Short mmCIF file of C-alpha atoms and ligand atoms in Angstrom, two decimals:
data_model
loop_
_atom_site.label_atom_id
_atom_site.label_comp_id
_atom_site.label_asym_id
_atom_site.label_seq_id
_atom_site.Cartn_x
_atom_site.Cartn_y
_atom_site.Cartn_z
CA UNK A 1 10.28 -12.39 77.28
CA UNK A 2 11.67 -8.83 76.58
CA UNK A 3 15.46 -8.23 75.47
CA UNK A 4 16.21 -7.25 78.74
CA UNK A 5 15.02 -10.06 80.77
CA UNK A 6 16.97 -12.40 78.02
CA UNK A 7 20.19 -10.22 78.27
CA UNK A 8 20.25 -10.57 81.81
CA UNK A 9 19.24 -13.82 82.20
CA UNK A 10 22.21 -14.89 79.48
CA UNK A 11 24.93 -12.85 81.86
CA UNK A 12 24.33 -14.79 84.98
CA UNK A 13 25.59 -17.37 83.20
CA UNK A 14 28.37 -16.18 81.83
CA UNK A 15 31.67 -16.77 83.67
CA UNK A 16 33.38 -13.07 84.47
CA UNK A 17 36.28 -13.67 81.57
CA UNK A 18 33.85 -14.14 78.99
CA UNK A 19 32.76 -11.27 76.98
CA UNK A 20 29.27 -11.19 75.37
CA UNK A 21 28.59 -9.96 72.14
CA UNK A 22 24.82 -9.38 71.25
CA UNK A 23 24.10 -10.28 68.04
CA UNK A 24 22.23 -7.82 66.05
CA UNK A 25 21.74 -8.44 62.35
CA UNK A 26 18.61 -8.18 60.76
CA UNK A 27 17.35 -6.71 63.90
CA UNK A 28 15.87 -2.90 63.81
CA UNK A 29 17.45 -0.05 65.76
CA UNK A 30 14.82 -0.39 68.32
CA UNK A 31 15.73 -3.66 69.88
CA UNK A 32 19.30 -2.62 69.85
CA UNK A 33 18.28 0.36 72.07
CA UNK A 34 16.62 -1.92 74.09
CA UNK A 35 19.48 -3.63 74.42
CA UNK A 36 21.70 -0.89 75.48
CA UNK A 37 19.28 0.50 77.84
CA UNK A 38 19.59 -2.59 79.58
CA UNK A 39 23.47 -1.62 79.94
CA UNK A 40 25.18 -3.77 76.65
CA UNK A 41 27.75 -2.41 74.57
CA UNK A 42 29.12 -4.95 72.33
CA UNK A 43 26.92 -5.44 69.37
CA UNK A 44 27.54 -7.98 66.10
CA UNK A 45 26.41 -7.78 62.99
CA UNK A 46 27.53 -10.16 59.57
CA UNK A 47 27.17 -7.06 56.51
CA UNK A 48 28.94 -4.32 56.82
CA UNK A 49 26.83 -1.58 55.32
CA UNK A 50 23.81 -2.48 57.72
CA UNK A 51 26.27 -2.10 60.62
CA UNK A 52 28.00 1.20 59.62
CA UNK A 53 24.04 2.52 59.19
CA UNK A 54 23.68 1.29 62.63
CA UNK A 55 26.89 3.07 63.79
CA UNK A 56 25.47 6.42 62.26
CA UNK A 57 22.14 5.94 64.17
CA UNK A 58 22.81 4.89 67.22
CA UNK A 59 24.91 6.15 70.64
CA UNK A 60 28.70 6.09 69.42
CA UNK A 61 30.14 4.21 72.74
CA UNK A 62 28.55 1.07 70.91
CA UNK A 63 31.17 -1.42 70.20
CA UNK A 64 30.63 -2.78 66.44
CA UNK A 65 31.79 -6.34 66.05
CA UNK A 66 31.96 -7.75 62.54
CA UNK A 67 30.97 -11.36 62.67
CA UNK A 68 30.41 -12.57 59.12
CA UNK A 69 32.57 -13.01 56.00
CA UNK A 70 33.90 -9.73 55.23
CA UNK A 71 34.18 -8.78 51.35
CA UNK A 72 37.42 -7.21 50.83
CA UNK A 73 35.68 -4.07 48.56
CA UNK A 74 33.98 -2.96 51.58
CA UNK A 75 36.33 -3.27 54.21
CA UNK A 76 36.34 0.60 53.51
CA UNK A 77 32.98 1.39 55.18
CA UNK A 78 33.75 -0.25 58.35
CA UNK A 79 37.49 0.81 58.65
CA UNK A 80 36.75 3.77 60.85
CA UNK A 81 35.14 2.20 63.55
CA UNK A 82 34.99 -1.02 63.74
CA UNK A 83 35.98 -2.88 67.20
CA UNK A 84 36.88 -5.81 66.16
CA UNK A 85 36.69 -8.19 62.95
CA UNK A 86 35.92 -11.92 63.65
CA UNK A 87 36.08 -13.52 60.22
CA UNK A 88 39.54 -12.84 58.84
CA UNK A 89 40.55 -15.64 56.64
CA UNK A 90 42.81 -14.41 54.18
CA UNK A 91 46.14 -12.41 53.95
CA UNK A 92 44.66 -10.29 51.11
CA UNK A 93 42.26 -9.44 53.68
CA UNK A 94 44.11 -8.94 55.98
CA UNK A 95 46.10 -6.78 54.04
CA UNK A 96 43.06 -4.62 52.94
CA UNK A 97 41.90 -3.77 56.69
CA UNK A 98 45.65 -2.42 56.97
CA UNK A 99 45.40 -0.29 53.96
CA UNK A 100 41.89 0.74 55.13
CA UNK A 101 42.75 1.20 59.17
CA UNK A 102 46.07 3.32 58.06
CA UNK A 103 43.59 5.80 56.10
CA UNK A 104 42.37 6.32 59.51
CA UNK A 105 45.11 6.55 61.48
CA UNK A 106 44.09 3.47 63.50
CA UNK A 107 45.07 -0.15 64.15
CA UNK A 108 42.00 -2.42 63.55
CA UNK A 109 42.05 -5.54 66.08
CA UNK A 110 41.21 -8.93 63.87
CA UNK A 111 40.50 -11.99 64.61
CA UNK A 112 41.64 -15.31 62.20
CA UNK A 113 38.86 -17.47 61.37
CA UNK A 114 39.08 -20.89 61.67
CA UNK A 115 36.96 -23.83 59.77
CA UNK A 116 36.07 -26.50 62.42
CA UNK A 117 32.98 -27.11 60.90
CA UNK A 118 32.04 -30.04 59.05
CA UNK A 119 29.67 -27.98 56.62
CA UNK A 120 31.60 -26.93 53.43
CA UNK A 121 29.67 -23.71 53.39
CA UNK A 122 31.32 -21.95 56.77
CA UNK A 123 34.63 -20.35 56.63
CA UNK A 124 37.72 -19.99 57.68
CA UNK A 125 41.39 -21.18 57.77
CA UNK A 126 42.90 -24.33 58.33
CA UNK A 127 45.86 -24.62 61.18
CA UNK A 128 48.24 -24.88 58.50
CA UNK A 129 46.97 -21.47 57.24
CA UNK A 130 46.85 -19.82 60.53
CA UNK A 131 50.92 -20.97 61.02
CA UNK A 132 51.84 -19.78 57.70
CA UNK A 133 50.23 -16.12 58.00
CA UNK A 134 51.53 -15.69 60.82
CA UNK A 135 54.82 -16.42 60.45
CA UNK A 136 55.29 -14.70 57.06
CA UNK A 137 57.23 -12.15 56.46
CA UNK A 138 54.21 -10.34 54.79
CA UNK A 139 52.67 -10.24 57.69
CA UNK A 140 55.21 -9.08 59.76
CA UNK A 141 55.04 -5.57 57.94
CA UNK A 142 51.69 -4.80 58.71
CA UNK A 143 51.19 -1.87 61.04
CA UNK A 144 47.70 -1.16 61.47
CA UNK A 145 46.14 -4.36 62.13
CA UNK A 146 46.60 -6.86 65.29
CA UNK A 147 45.89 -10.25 65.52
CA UNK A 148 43.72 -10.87 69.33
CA UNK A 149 42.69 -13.96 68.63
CA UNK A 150 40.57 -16.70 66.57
CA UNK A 151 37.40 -17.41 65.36
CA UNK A 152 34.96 -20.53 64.83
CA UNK A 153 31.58 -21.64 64.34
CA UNK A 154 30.97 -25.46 65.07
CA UNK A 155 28.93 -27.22 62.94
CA UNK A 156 24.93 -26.93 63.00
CA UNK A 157 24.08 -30.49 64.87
CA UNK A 158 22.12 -31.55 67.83
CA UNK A 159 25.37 -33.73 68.38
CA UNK A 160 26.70 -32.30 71.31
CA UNK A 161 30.13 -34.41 71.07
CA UNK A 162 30.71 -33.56 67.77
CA UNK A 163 30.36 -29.94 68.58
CA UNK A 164 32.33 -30.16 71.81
CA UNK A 165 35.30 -32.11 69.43
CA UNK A 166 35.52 -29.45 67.09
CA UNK A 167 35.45 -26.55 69.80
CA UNK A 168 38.43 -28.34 71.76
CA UNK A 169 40.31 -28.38 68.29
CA UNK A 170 39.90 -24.74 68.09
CA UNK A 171 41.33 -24.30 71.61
CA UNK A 172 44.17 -26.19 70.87
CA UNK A 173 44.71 -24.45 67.59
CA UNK A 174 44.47 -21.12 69.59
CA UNK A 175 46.82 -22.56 72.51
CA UNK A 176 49.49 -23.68 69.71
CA UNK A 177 49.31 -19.95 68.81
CA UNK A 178 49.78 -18.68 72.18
CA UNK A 179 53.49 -20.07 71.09
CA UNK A 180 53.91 -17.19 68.20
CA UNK A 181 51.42 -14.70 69.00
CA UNK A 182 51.69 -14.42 73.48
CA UNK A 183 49.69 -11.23 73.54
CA UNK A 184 46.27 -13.05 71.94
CA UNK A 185 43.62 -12.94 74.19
CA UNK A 186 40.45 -13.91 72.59
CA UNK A 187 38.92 -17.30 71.27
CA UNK A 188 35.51 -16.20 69.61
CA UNK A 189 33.65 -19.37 69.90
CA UNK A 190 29.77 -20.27 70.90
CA UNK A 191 26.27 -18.78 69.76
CA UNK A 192 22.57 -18.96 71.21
CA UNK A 193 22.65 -23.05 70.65
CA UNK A 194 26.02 -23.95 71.59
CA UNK A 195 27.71 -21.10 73.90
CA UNK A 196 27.63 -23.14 77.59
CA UNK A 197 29.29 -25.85 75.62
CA UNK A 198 32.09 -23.46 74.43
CA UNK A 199 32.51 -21.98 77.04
CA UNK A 200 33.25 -25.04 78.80
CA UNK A 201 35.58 -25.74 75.99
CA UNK A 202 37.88 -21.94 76.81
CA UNK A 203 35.58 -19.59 74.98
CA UNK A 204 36.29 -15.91 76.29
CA UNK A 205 33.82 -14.11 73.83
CA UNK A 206 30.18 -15.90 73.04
CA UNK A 207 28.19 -14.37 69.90
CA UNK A 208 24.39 -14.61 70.64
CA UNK A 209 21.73 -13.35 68.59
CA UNK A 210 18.27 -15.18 68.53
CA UNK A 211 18.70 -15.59 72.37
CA UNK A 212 18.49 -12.64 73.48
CA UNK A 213 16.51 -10.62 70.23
CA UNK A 214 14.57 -13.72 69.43
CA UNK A 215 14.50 -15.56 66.07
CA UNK A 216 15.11 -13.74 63.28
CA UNK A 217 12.73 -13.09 60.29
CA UNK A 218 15.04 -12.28 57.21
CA UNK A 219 11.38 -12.37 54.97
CA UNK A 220 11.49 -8.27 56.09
CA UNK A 221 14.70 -7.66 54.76
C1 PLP B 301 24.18 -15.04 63.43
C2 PLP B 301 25.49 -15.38 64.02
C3 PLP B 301 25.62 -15.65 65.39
C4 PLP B 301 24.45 -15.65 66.35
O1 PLP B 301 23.62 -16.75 66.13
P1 PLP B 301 22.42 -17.13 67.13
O2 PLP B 301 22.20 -18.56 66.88
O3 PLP B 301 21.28 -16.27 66.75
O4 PLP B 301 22.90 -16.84 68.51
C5 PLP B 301 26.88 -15.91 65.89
N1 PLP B 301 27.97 -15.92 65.08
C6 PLP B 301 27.88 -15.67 63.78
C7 PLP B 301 29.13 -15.70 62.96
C8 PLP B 301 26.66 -15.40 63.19
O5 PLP B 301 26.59 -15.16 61.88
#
């Protein structure tokens, strides 16, 4: 099946208040053309560098979504255009895409990442963690970032109800935060395996990769 026929195919089942993001990494310039041609404009990729060589190459009304685990020394390669950063989840870090986004004159929309996941390995903030950032003074004085929203990734399991339990915990994480933050709009939650599922659950953005570029081979990187 070509990107196109899986991009499309993916959209007609995507409710109109959830926004797609296609995710890129690993894949070549190519199939991201492919993509757009077929009318996408949200694209995700987890290193930074590889994304802002992608933002060089390619058309500049692309949307570039970071979507992995951001290392604070190069939060300075992204800062100028970046759409939107998925996996905040630290003040420090926080702190650096201020310093970064004031450089440019810009305010850099973030979202807080949140572990749900039973895997050690993933992420993210706990809801205690989310509460105290936000209400801390700290916080409070930065400019040039804006919190739209949280983040998850369930844990990798064919158990659907496990999966479905930790996606309704990040809803009501994000619903709790509704309280503090009312402009949030965004609850980044579901990829190729488990989006229908979050959706189900309140997801309004869905990260999918191998779905619609097909599995990917990290032996060429
Ligand atoms: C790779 C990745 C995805 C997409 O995964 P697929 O299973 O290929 O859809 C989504 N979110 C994050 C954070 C990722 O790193």
């Amino acid at each position: 099946m070509s990107i196109k026929t899986n991009l499309e195919s993916i959209k007609q089942t995507l409710p109109e208040h959830v926004t797609l993001v296609a995710v890129s990494k690993t894949k070549p310039d190519e199939s991201i053309l492919e993509a757009y041609t077929a009318g996408q404009r949200i694209f995700g990729e987890n290193k930074i560098q590889e994304m802002a060589r992608k933002w060089e190459a390619l058309p500049k009304d692309i949307e570039w979504h970071m979507i992995g685990h951001v290392q604070r020394n190069k939060v300075k390669y992204m800062a100028e255009f970046v759409s939107l950063v998925h996996g905040v989840d630290s003040f420090k870090l926080l702190q650096e895409i201020n310093k970064q986004a004031k450089k440019h004159d810009r305010t850099i929309p973030c979202l807080l990442q949140v572990h749900i996941a039973q895997e050690e390995t993933k992420f993210g903030l706990d809801e205690n963690e989310v509460n105290a950032l936000v209400d801390s003074e700290e916080y409070k004085q930065l400019s040039h970032i804006k919190i739209v929203g949280l983040m998850g990734m369930a844990t990798y399991t064919p158990d659907k109800s496990q999966i479905k339990k930790e996606f309704k915990y990040l809803k009501a994480i994000y619903d709790n935060l509704k309280g503090k933050l009312p402009d949030i709009s965004i609850l980044s939650m579901g990829m190729s395996g488990d989006y229908m599922l979050a959706i189900e659950e309140g997801s309004t953005m869905v990260r999918i990769g191998s779905s619609i570029f097909g599995a990917r081979d990290y032996s060429l990187l």
